[in-house]
Amino acid sequence: MEKSPELTIKKSYYDRYGWLFWALIVLIIYVWSLQGLKLSGIQASASSVSKSIISGIFHPDWAYVYNGSGEDLVSLIVQTLAIAFLGTIISAVISVPFAFWAAQSPSEKWHVRSTSGKFVLTLIRTFPEIVLAIMFIKAVGPGSYAGVLAVGVHSVGMLGKLFSEAIENMDDGAEEAIVSVGGNATQVFALATLPTILPEFISYTLYRFEIAVRSATILGMVGAGGIGTPMLFAIQTRNWPRVGIILLGIIIMVLAIDSLSGWLRKKLV
Amino acid sequence: MDVMKRLPRQSWWQKYHLKTISLVIITGLLIILSAQVAGVDLAMFWGNLDQFTNLLVRMAHPDWAYITIIGQPILETIQMAIIGTTIGTCFAIPLAFLAASNIVQNSWIRGLVRFGLDLVRTLPDLLLAAIFVAVFGIGATAGVVTLAIFSFGMVSKLFYEVIETIDEGPIEAMKSVGARKLQIIHFAVVPQVLNQFISYFLYTLEINVRASTVLGYLGAGGIGVYLQRSLNEFNYSQTAVIIIMTLVVVFIINIISNYLRERLM
């Protein structure tokens, strides 16, 4: 916005008192939020429960770590990682065509193809993952398989968006080089487009895997396999030492996966 | 042969793409192993596909009259997100300053703070909700606390990254005239980061509105309570209305937040 010199010196009323308007709006929003929430219903046992949770976290149930039954912490964490890994691989494969569908061509901002593709990806992204998991449980029964399908479908929303942005921002030098020596569309795709974007695709997939590990830990709470099921069960039966060891397991798993994936991504890009 | 001489030398493992091939093989093995662990059975999926389509067909007939009932819980969801995000952000701001390398020079304090923040970020929202429902009982309080902790982890990281990218000039100017640490933060840091802070706050609010719609599934208030009820009663026409309304609300919040963030930039 171009402003003439006189205007910038003499502040308009909006510049001077505009913040009052915004402050009033913010105030109204907070008053509305606070009066609408019923925050008083804290149960009487809250402090004793939190004490037992904290003592449970400091005295974890070490016997649960591994007992060879297949229902112990290590096997369930492996199962959780398997759900996240397989789901991410599935979604990475599905995301590629979605990404080409949703990628904008540089010449035009609005296009039926790319706008519709972006809209579909937003829809997938906003559809709650646990509802997807519950829907897949109806189809394949409770267990890890439903979790894999839920992660696989839900991740397309975000991966497709990241992939399409990678395509939009791609350096097209290699493509032009292949075109200029007479390559056809397939050759351009295989020799220029794919090698250029593949590292970014893999990097985004690894990033999405980090997120999928977190989702896989909670999908079990609705019955879709992994560590979430015994976690929810331990909370409901007030077995705090068990909750403590599962929390520790999840924290270690997530930290390990994050640093492994971060290291791999640094090597890639 | 002339052309061959001009090509760069490749070691034998580069020539036969051994690295790529071994990575592909490892990934393939991991896929097979994961499929076994997760009990993936393609035949079962295609066999039960009719049940899945049946569910989709029932969801395709939303029970629009249900909107009048879920209006209030949807508003409660938004209120939970606003209060939770605000509480989380208030706690995140001081820790973000402690974690920023250009504010705190002592790498031990900084490392400790960052490790604590990393630990908070490892816990997924629904897991926190399950724990806080056990502590506070069923209701919006558990949801607000969950969202506060969840946004605390996220906001603190976003904020300290903002603080680390600021221009050092004003800070040095303040230092050279002998300002104290808090004065430096007030006059040299805050004016530089305020707009980005608000922008990231709105972004977190967006994510929290989305997250808060499912927290109620475990009893932490908001629309999720109704989501769980409808799913347990196999009342998919109501589930469909809840999901559609959630999508509409998330879209509206995204549009408002994007508009405000564009104005701030």
PDB file of C-alpha atoms in Angstrom, chain A residues 3-250:
ATOM      1  CA  LYS A   3       0.778   6.129   1.386  1.00  0.00           C
ATOM      2  CA  SER A   4       1.385   9.798   0.759  1.00  0.00           C
ATOM      3  CA  PRO A   5       3.855  11.465   3.159  1.00  0.00           C
ATOM      4  CA  GLU A   6       1.208  13.584   4.915  1.00  0.00           C
ATOM      5  CA  LEU A   7      -0.796  10.479   5.785  1.00  0.00           C
ATOM      6  CA  THR A   8       2.115   8.636   7.315  1.00  0.00           C
ATOM      7  CA  ILE A   9       2.931  11.583   9.557  1.00  0.00           C
ATOM      8  CA  LYS A  10      -0.606  12.289  10.693  1.00  0.00           C
ATOM      9  CA  LYS A  11      -1.957   8.971  11.952  1.00  0.00           C
ATOM     10  CA  SER A  12      -5.516   8.113  10.962  1.00  0.00           C
ATOM     11  CA  TYR A  13      -8.088   7.301  13.625  1.00  0.00           C
ATOM     12  CA  TYR A  14      -7.801   3.637  12.661  1.00  0.00           C
ATOM     13  CA  ASP A  15      -4.060   3.607  13.278  1.00  0.00           C
ATOM     14  CA  ARG A  16      -4.462   5.319  16.596  1.00  0.00           C
ATOM     15  CA  TYR A  17      -7.483   3.502  18.011  1.00  0.00           C
ATOM     16  CA  GLY A  18      -7.569   0.338  15.850  1.00  0.00           C
ATOM     17  CA  TRP A  19      -5.997  -1.747  18.575  1.00  0.00           C
ATOM     18  CA  LEU A  20      -8.927  -0.921  20.899  1.00  0.00           C
ATOM     19  CA  PHE A  21     -11.290  -2.552  18.415  1.00  0.00           C
ATOM     20  CA  TRP A  22      -9.175  -5.723  18.279  1.00  0.00           C
ATOM     21  CA  ALA A  23      -8.721  -5.782  22.051  1.00  0.00           C
ATOM     22  CA  LEU A  24     -12.491  -5.588  22.476  1.00  0.00           C
ATOM     23  CA  ILE A  25     -13.015  -8.504  20.074  1.00  0.00           C
ATOM     24  CA  VAL A  26     -10.408 -10.615  21.882  1.00  0.00           C
ATOM     25  CA  LEU A  27     -12.001  -9.745  25.232  1.00  0.00           C
ATOM     26  CA  ILE A  28     -15.456 -10.749  23.991  1.00  0.00           C
ATOM     27  CA  ILE A  29     -14.078 -14.057  22.677  1.00  0.00           C
ATOM     28  CA  TYR A  30     -12.462 -14.883  26.015  1.00  0.00           C
ATOM     29  CA  VAL A  31     -15.510 -13.920  28.083  1.00  0.00           C
ATOM     30  CA  TRP A  32     -17.662 -16.056  25.802  1.00  0.00           C
ATOM     31  CA  SER A  33     -15.272 -19.017  26.098  1.00  0.00           C
ATOM     32  CA  LEU A  34     -14.910 -18.832  29.857  1.00  0.00           C
ATOM     33  CA  GLN A  35     -18.610 -18.501  30.642  1.00  0.00           C
ATOM     34  CA  GLY A  36     -19.493 -21.327  28.260  1.00  0.00           C
ATOM     35  CA  LEU A  37     -17.179 -23.926  29.785  1.00  0.00           C
ATOM     36  CA  LYS A  38     -18.218 -25.888  32.835  1.00  0.00           C
ATOM     37  CA  LEU A  39     -14.824 -26.124  34.454  1.00  0.00           C
ATOM     38  CA  SER A  40     -16.074 -26.647  37.994  1.00  0.00           C
ATOM     39  CA  GLY A  41     -16.751 -30.375  37.746  1.00  0.00           C
ATOM     40  CA  ILE A  42     -13.390 -31.545  39.071  1.00  0.00           C
ATOM     41  CA  GLN A  43     -13.797 -34.767  40.975  1.00  0.00           C
ATOM     42  CA  ALA A  44     -12.795 -34.859  44.646  1.00  0.00           C
ATOM     43  CA  SER A  45     -10.189 -37.581  44.115  1.00  0.00           C
ATOM     44  CA  ALA A  46      -8.207 -35.485  41.609  1.00  0.00           C
ATOM     45  CA  SER A  47      -5.230 -34.832  43.877  1.00  0.00           C
ATOM     46  CA  SER A  48      -4.966 -38.383  45.223  1.00  0.00           C
ATOM     47  CA  VAL A  49      -5.225 -39.789  41.687  1.00  0.00           C
ATOM     48  CA  SER A  50      -2.507 -37.481  40.398  1.00  0.00           C
ATOM     49  CA  LYS A  51      -0.301 -38.494  43.344  1.00  0.00           C
ATOM     50  CA  SER A  52      -0.719 -42.173  42.506  1.00  0.00           C
ATOM     51  CA  ILE A  53      -0.051 -41.450  38.820  1.00  0.00           C
ATOM     52  CA  ILE A  54       3.194 -39.688  39.658  1.00  0.00           C
ATOM     53  CA  SER A  55       4.272 -42.447  42.033  1.00  0.00           C
ATOM     54  CA  GLY A  56       3.342 -44.990  39.352  1.00  0.00           C
ATOM     55  CA  ILE A  57       5.532 -43.203  36.823  1.00  0.00           C
ATOM     56  CA  PHE A  58       8.457 -43.279  39.266  1.00  0.00           C
ATOM     57  CA  HIS A  59       7.835 -46.928  40.207  1.00  0.00           C
ATOM     58  CA  PRO A  60       7.120 -48.509  36.826  1.00  0.00           C
ATOM     59  CA  ASP A  61       6.059 -52.111  36.458  1.00  0.00           C
ATOM     60  CA  TRP A  62       9.387 -53.399  35.085  1.00  0.00           C
ATOM     61  CA  ALA A  63       8.093 -56.971  34.802  1.00  0.00           C
ATOM     62  CA  TYR A  64       5.829 -55.836  31.967  1.00  0.00           C
ATOM     63  CA  VAL A  65       8.736 -54.879  29.678  1.00  0.00           C
ATOM     64  CA  TYR A  66       9.235 -58.367  28.323  1.00  0.00           C
ATOM     65  CA  ASN A  67       7.631 -61.627  29.381  1.00  0.00           C
ATOM     66  CA  GLY A  68       7.528 -63.514  26.100  1.00  0.00           C
ATOM     67  CA  SER A  69       3.737 -63.652  25.958  1.00  0.00           C
ATOM     68  CA  GLY A  70       3.454 -61.344  22.946  1.00  0.00           C
ATOM     69  CA  GLU A  71       1.304 -59.044  25.095  1.00  0.00           C
ATOM     70  CA  ASP A  72       4.265 -57.272  26.733  1.00  0.00           C
ATOM     71  CA  LEU A  73       5.601 -53.758  26.190  1.00  0.00           C
ATOM     72  CA  VAL A  74       8.325 -54.635  23.673  1.00  0.00           C
ATOM     73  CA  SER A  75       6.072 -56.699  21.400  1.00  0.00           C
ATOM     74  CA  LEU A  76       3.338 -54.062  21.493  1.00  0.00           C
ATOM     75  CA  ILE A  77       5.789 -51.277  20.697  1.00  0.00           C
ATOM     76  CA  VAL A  78       7.089 -53.302  17.771  1.00  0.00           C
ATOM     77  CA  GLN A  79       3.472 -53.745  16.690  1.00  0.00           C
ATOM     78  CA  THR A  80       2.881 -49.985  16.988  1.00  0.00           C
ATOM     79  CA  LEU A  81       5.948 -49.256  14.851  1.00  0.00           C
ATOM     80  CA  ALA A  82       4.789 -51.826  12.301  1.00  0.00           C
ATOM     81  CA  ILE A  83       1.384 -50.105  12.045  1.00  0.00           C
ATOM     82  CA  ALA A  84       3.022 -46.704  11.567  1.00  0.00           C
ATOM     83  CA  PHE A  85       5.598 -47.984   9.058  1.00  0.00           C
ATOM     84  CA  LEU A  86       3.195 -49.930   6.881  1.00  0.00           C
ATOM     85  CA  GLY A  87       0.555 -47.208   7.016  1.00  0.00           C
ATOM     86  CA  THR A  88       3.100 -44.574   5.982  1.00  0.00           C
ATOM     87  CA  ILE A  89       4.399 -46.705   3.084  1.00  0.00           C
ATOM     88  CA  ILE A  90       0.837 -47.260   1.839  1.00  0.00           C
ATOM     89  CA  SER A  91       0.009 -43.576   2.081  1.00  0.00           C
ATOM     90  CA  ALA A  92       3.265 -42.557   0.365  1.00  0.00           C
ATOM     91  CA  VAL A  93       2.320 -44.731  -2.610  1.00  0.00           C
ATOM     92  CA  ILE A  94      -1.251 -43.390  -2.743  1.00  0.00           C
ATOM     93  CA  SER A  95      -0.059 -39.798  -2.266  1.00  0.00           C
ATOM     94  CA  VAL A  96       2.024 -39.650  -5.462  1.00  0.00           C
ATOM     95  CA  PRO A  97      -0.911 -39.534  -7.929  1.00  0.00           C
ATOM     96  CA  PHE A  98      -2.810 -37.214  -5.549  1.00  0.00           C
ATOM     97  CA  ALA A  99       0.198 -34.888  -5.477  1.00  0.00           C
ATOM     98  CA  PHE A 100       0.357 -34.639  -9.277  1.00  0.00           C
ATOM     99  CA  TRP A 101      -3.392 -34.046  -9.276  1.00  0.00           C
ATOM    100  CA  ALA A 102      -3.168 -31.205  -6.739  1.00  0.00           C
ATOM    101  CA  ALA A 103       0.063 -29.533  -7.918  1.00  0.00           C
ATOM    102  CA  GLN A 104      -0.450 -26.085  -9.393  1.00  0.00           C
ATOM    103  CA  SER A 105       1.115 -25.308 -12.727  1.00  0.00           C
ATOM    104  CA  PRO A 106       3.324 -22.212 -12.431  1.00  0.00           C
ATOM    105  CA  SER A 107       1.433 -20.248 -15.092  1.00  0.00           C
ATOM    106  CA  GLU A 108      -2.009 -20.119 -13.500  1.00  0.00           C
ATOM    107  CA  LYS A 109      -3.089 -19.688  -9.916  1.00  0.00           C
ATOM    108  CA  TRP A 110      -6.534 -21.235 -10.246  1.00  0.00           C
ATOM    109  CA  HIS A 111      -7.167 -24.426 -12.168  1.00  0.00           C
ATOM    110  CA  VAL A 112     -10.041 -26.928 -11.905  1.00  0.00           C
ATOM    111  CA  ARG A 113      -7.617 -29.832 -11.610  1.00  0.00           C
ATOM    112  CA  SER A 114      -5.295 -28.517  -8.944  1.00  0.00           C
ATOM    113  CA  THR A 115      -8.002 -26.729  -6.931  1.00  0.00           C
ATOM    114  CA  SER A 116     -10.202 -29.836  -6.817  1.00  0.00           C
ATOM    115  CA  GLY A 117      -7.161 -31.924  -5.845  1.00  0.00           C
ATOM    116  CA  LYS A 118      -6.264 -29.551  -3.022  1.00  0.00           C
ATOM    117  CA  PHE A 119      -9.863 -29.592  -1.810  1.00  0.00           C
ATOM    118  CA  VAL A 120      -9.947 -33.402  -1.703  1.00  0.00           C
ATOM    119  CA  LEU A 121      -6.650 -33.488   0.207  1.00  0.00           C
ATOM    120  CA  THR A 122      -7.996 -30.986   2.755  1.00  0.00           C
ATOM    121  CA  LEU A 123     -11.090 -33.159   3.200  1.00  0.00           C
ATOM    122  CA  ILE A 124      -8.955 -36.244   3.869  1.00  0.00           C
ATOM    123  CA  ARG A 125      -6.757 -34.265   6.260  1.00  0.00           C
ATOM    124  CA  THR A 126      -9.645 -32.949   8.349  1.00  0.00           C
ATOM    125  CA  PHE A 127     -11.459 -36.293   8.564  1.00  0.00           C
ATOM    126  CA  PRO A 128     -10.664 -37.486  12.123  1.00  0.00           C
ATOM    127  CA  GLU A 129      -8.236 -40.385  12.119  1.00  0.00           C
ATOM    128  CA  ILE A 130      -9.911 -42.281  14.940  1.00  0.00           C
ATOM    129  CA  VAL A 131     -13.235 -42.216  13.090  1.00  0.00           C
ATOM    130  CA  LEU A 132     -11.442 -43.730  10.108  1.00  0.00           C
ATOM    131  CA  ALA A 133      -9.977 -46.362  12.428  1.00  0.00           C
ATOM    132  CA  ILE A 134     -13.438 -47.193  13.795  1.00  0.00           C
ATOM    133  CA  MET A 135     -14.790 -47.467  10.245  1.00  0.00           C
ATOM    134  CA  PHE A 136     -11.998 -49.838   9.258  1.00  0.00           C
ATOM    135  CA  ILE A 137     -12.576 -51.875  12.411  1.00  0.00           C
ATOM    136  CA  LYS A 138     -16.085 -52.543  11.083  1.00  0.00           C
ATOM    137  CA  ALA A 139     -14.521 -53.789   7.843  1.00  0.00           C
ATOM    138  CA  VAL A 140     -11.569 -55.887   9.018  1.00  0.00           C
ATOM    139  CA  GLY A 141     -12.246 -56.384  12.711  1.00  0.00           C
ATOM    140  CA  PRO A 142     -10.405 -54.895  15.682  1.00  0.00           C
ATOM    141  CA  GLY A 143      -6.611 -55.085  15.607  1.00  0.00           C
ATOM    142  CA  SER A 144      -3.497 -53.704  13.965  1.00  0.00           C
ATOM    143  CA  TYR A 145      -4.794 -54.190  10.435  1.00  0.00           C
ATOM    144  CA  ALA A 146      -7.487 -51.554  10.947  1.00  0.00           C
ATOM    145  CA  GLY A 147      -4.800 -49.245  12.333  1.00  0.00           C
ATOM    146  CA  VAL A 148      -2.626 -49.738   9.242  1.00  0.00           C
ATOM    147  CA  LEU A 149      -5.535 -48.852   6.964  1.00  0.00           C
ATOM    148  CA  ALA A 150      -6.478 -45.795   9.047  1.00  0.00           C
ATOM    149  CA  VAL A 151      -2.912 -44.426   9.044  1.00  0.00           C
ATOM    150  CA  GLY A 152      -2.585 -45.281   5.353  1.00  0.00           C
ATOM    151  CA  VAL A 153      -5.681 -43.324   4.329  1.00  0.00           C
ATOM    152  CA  HIS A 154      -5.402 -40.418   6.765  1.00  0.00           C
ATOM    153  CA  SER A 155      -1.725 -39.654   6.010  1.00  0.00           C
ATOM    154  CA  VAL A 156      -2.574 -39.111   2.322  1.00  0.00           C
ATOM    155  CA  GLY A 157      -4.105 -35.759   3.269  1.00  0.00           C
ATOM    156  CA  MET A 158      -0.861 -34.342   4.584  1.00  0.00           C
ATOM    157  CA  LEU A 159       1.644 -36.253   2.439  1.00  0.00           C
ATOM    158  CA  GLY A 160      -0.270 -35.424  -0.741  1.00  0.00           C
ATOM    159  CA  LYS A 161      -0.136 -31.741   0.181  1.00  0.00           C
ATOM    160  CA  LEU A 162       3.592 -31.819   1.010  1.00  0.00           C
ATOM    161  CA  PHE A 163       4.357 -33.816  -2.159  1.00  0.00           C
ATOM    162  CA  SER A 164       2.355 -31.424  -4.339  1.00  0.00           C
ATOM    163  CA  GLU A 165       4.212 -28.468  -2.861  1.00  0.00           C
ATOM    164  CA  ALA A 166       7.491 -30.248  -3.575  1.00  0.00           C
ATOM    165  CA  ILE A 167       6.379 -30.649  -7.196  1.00  0.00           C
ATOM    166  CA  GLU A 168       5.369 -26.984  -7.406  1.00  0.00           C
ATOM    167  CA  ASN A 169       8.718 -25.779  -6.063  1.00  0.00           C
ATOM    168  CA  MET A 170      10.756 -28.234  -8.106  1.00  0.00           C
ATOM    169  CA  ASP A 171      13.753 -27.015 -10.088  1.00  0.00           C
ATOM    170  CA  ASP A 172      12.766 -27.761 -13.701  1.00  0.00           C
ATOM    171  CA  GLY A 173      16.276 -27.453 -15.126  1.00  0.00           C
ATOM    172  CA  ALA A 174      16.712 -31.200 -15.480  1.00  0.00           C
ATOM    173  CA  GLU A 175      13.317 -31.534 -17.199  1.00  0.00           C
ATOM    174  CA  GLU A 176      14.186 -28.809 -19.694  1.00  0.00           C
ATOM    175  CA  ALA A 177      17.522 -30.488 -20.396  1.00  0.00           C
ATOM    176  CA  ILE A 178      15.852 -33.791 -21.264  1.00  0.00           C
ATOM    177  CA  VAL A 179      13.202 -32.019 -23.387  1.00  0.00           C
ATOM    178  CA  SER A 180      15.864 -30.059 -25.246  1.00  0.00           C
ATOM    179  CA  VAL A 181      17.682 -33.243 -26.308  1.00  0.00           C
ATOM    180  CA  GLY A 182      14.382 -34.686 -27.569  1.00  0.00           C
ATOM    181  CA  GLY A 183      13.179 -36.847 -24.696  1.00  0.00           C
ATOM    182  CA  ASN A 184       9.517 -37.893 -24.675  1.00  0.00           C
ATOM    183  CA  ALA A 185       7.152 -37.495 -21.714  1.00  0.00           C
ATOM    184  CA  THR A 186       8.028 -40.866 -20.149  1.00  0.00           C
ATOM    185  CA  GLN A 187      11.743 -40.208 -20.413  1.00  0.00           C
ATOM    186  CA  VAL A 188      11.361 -36.736 -18.913  1.00  0.00           C
ATOM    187  CA  PHE A 189       9.440 -38.220 -16.014  1.00  0.00           C
ATOM    188  CA  ALA A 190      11.810 -41.128 -15.379  1.00  0.00           C
ATOM    189  CA  LEU A 191      15.127 -39.331 -15.938  1.00  0.00           C
ATOM    190  CA  ALA A 192      14.405 -35.799 -14.715  1.00  0.00           C
ATOM    191  CA  THR A 193      11.199 -35.353 -12.691  1.00  0.00           C
ATOM    192  CA  LEU A 194      11.529 -38.454 -10.524  1.00  0.00           C
ATOM    193  CA  PRO A 195      15.219 -38.124  -9.564  1.00  0.00           C
ATOM    194  CA  THR A 196      14.712 -34.432  -8.769  1.00  0.00           C
ATOM    195  CA  ILE A 197      11.788 -34.871  -6.409  1.00  0.00           C
ATOM    196  CA  LEU A 198      12.536 -38.303  -4.953  1.00  0.00           C
ATOM    197  CA  PRO A 199      14.823 -37.116  -2.090  1.00  0.00           C
ATOM    198  CA  GLU A 200      12.195 -34.610  -0.990  1.00  0.00           C
ATOM    199  CA  PHE A 201       9.436 -37.212  -1.215  1.00  0.00           C
ATOM    200  CA  ILE A 202      11.455 -39.622   0.940  1.00  0.00           C
ATOM    201  CA  SER A 203      12.265 -36.872   3.430  1.00  0.00           C
ATOM    202  CA  TYR A 204       8.586 -35.922   3.779  1.00  0.00           C
ATOM    203  CA  THR A 205       7.651 -39.598   4.108  1.00  0.00           C
ATOM    204  CA  LEU A 206      10.109 -39.974   6.990  1.00  0.00           C
ATOM    205  CA  TYR A 207       8.650 -36.856   8.620  1.00  0.00           C
ATOM    206  CA  ARG A 208       5.158 -38.243   8.240  1.00  0.00           C
ATOM    207  CA  PHE A 209       6.379 -41.537   9.741  1.00  0.00           C
ATOM    208  CA  GLU A 210       7.322 -39.632  12.908  1.00  0.00           C
ATOM    209  CA  ILE A 211       3.746 -38.346  13.137  1.00  0.00           C
ATOM    210  CA  ALA A 212       2.310 -41.767  12.274  1.00  0.00           C
ATOM    211  CA  VAL A 213       4.183 -43.321  15.216  1.00  0.00           C
ATOM    212  CA  ARG A 214       2.349 -40.905  17.521  1.00  0.00           C
ATOM    213  CA  SER A 215      -1.020 -41.682  15.907  1.00  0.00           C
ATOM    214  CA  ALA A 216      -0.375 -45.413  16.061  1.00  0.00           C
ATOM    215  CA  THR A 217       0.064 -45.171  19.828  1.00  0.00           C
ATOM    216  CA  ILE A 218      -3.425 -43.674  20.246  1.00  0.00           C
ATOM    217  CA  LEU A 219      -5.287 -45.665  17.595  1.00  0.00           C
ATOM    218  CA  GLY A 220      -5.231 -48.604  19.996  1.00  0.00           C
ATOM    219  CA  MET A 221      -7.532 -46.622  22.282  1.00  0.00           C
ATOM    220  CA  VAL A 222     -10.379 -47.252  19.853  1.00  0.00           C
ATOM    221  CA  GLY A 223      -9.291 -50.855  19.275  1.00  0.00           C
ATOM    222  CA  ALA A 224      -7.022 -50.513  16.242  1.00  0.00           C
ATOM    223  CA  GLY A 225      -3.994 -52.373  17.603  1.00  0.00           C
ATOM    224  CA  GLY A 226      -0.679 -51.315  19.123  1.00  0.00           C
ATOM    225  CA  ILE A 227       0.235 -49.994  22.550  1.00  0.00           C
ATOM    226  CA  GLY A 228      -2.905 -47.829  22.967  1.00  0.00           C
ATOM    227  CA  THR A 229      -5.204 -50.688  23.938  1.00  0.00           C
ATOM    228  CA  PRO A 230      -3.238 -51.878  27.028  1.00  0.00           C
ATOM    229  CA  MET A 231      -2.586 -48.216  27.899  1.00  0.00           C
ATOM    230  CA  LEU A 232      -6.284 -47.355  28.021  1.00  0.00           C
ATOM    231  CA  PHE A 233      -6.981 -50.596  29.884  1.00  0.00           C
ATOM    232  CA  ALA A 234      -4.304 -49.802  32.481  1.00  0.00           C
ATOM    233  CA  ILE A 235      -5.729 -46.298  32.981  1.00  0.00           C
ATOM    234  CA  GLN A 236      -9.258 -47.591  33.368  1.00  0.00           C
ATOM    235  CA  THR A 237      -8.227 -50.231  35.901  1.00  0.00           C
ATOM    236  CA  ARG A 238      -6.102 -47.627  37.772  1.00  0.00           C
ATOM    237  CA  ASN A 239      -2.984 -49.752  37.307  1.00  0.00           C
ATOM    238  CA  TRP A 240      -0.577 -46.776  37.572  1.00  0.00           C
ATOM    239  CA  PRO A 241       2.745 -48.699  37.628  1.00  0.00           C
ATOM    240  CA  ARG A 242       1.635 -50.249  34.330  1.00  0.00           C
ATOM    241  CA  VAL A 243       0.688 -46.800  32.961  1.00  0.00           C
ATOM    242  CA  GLY A 244       4.113 -45.548  34.057  1.00  0.00           C
ATOM    243  CA  ILE A 245       6.069 -48.222  32.193  1.00  0.00           C
ATOM    244  CA  ILE A 246       3.936 -47.806  29.036  1.00  0.00           C
ATOM    245  CA  LEU A 247       4.445 -44.022  29.136  1.00  0.00           C
ATOM    246  CA  LEU A 248       8.202 -44.565  29.462  1.00  0.00           C
ATOM    247  CA  GLY A 249       8.103 -47.001  26.549  1.00  0.00           C
ATOM    248  CA  ILE A 250       6.203 -44.536  24.354  1.00  0.00           C
TER     249      ILE A 250
END
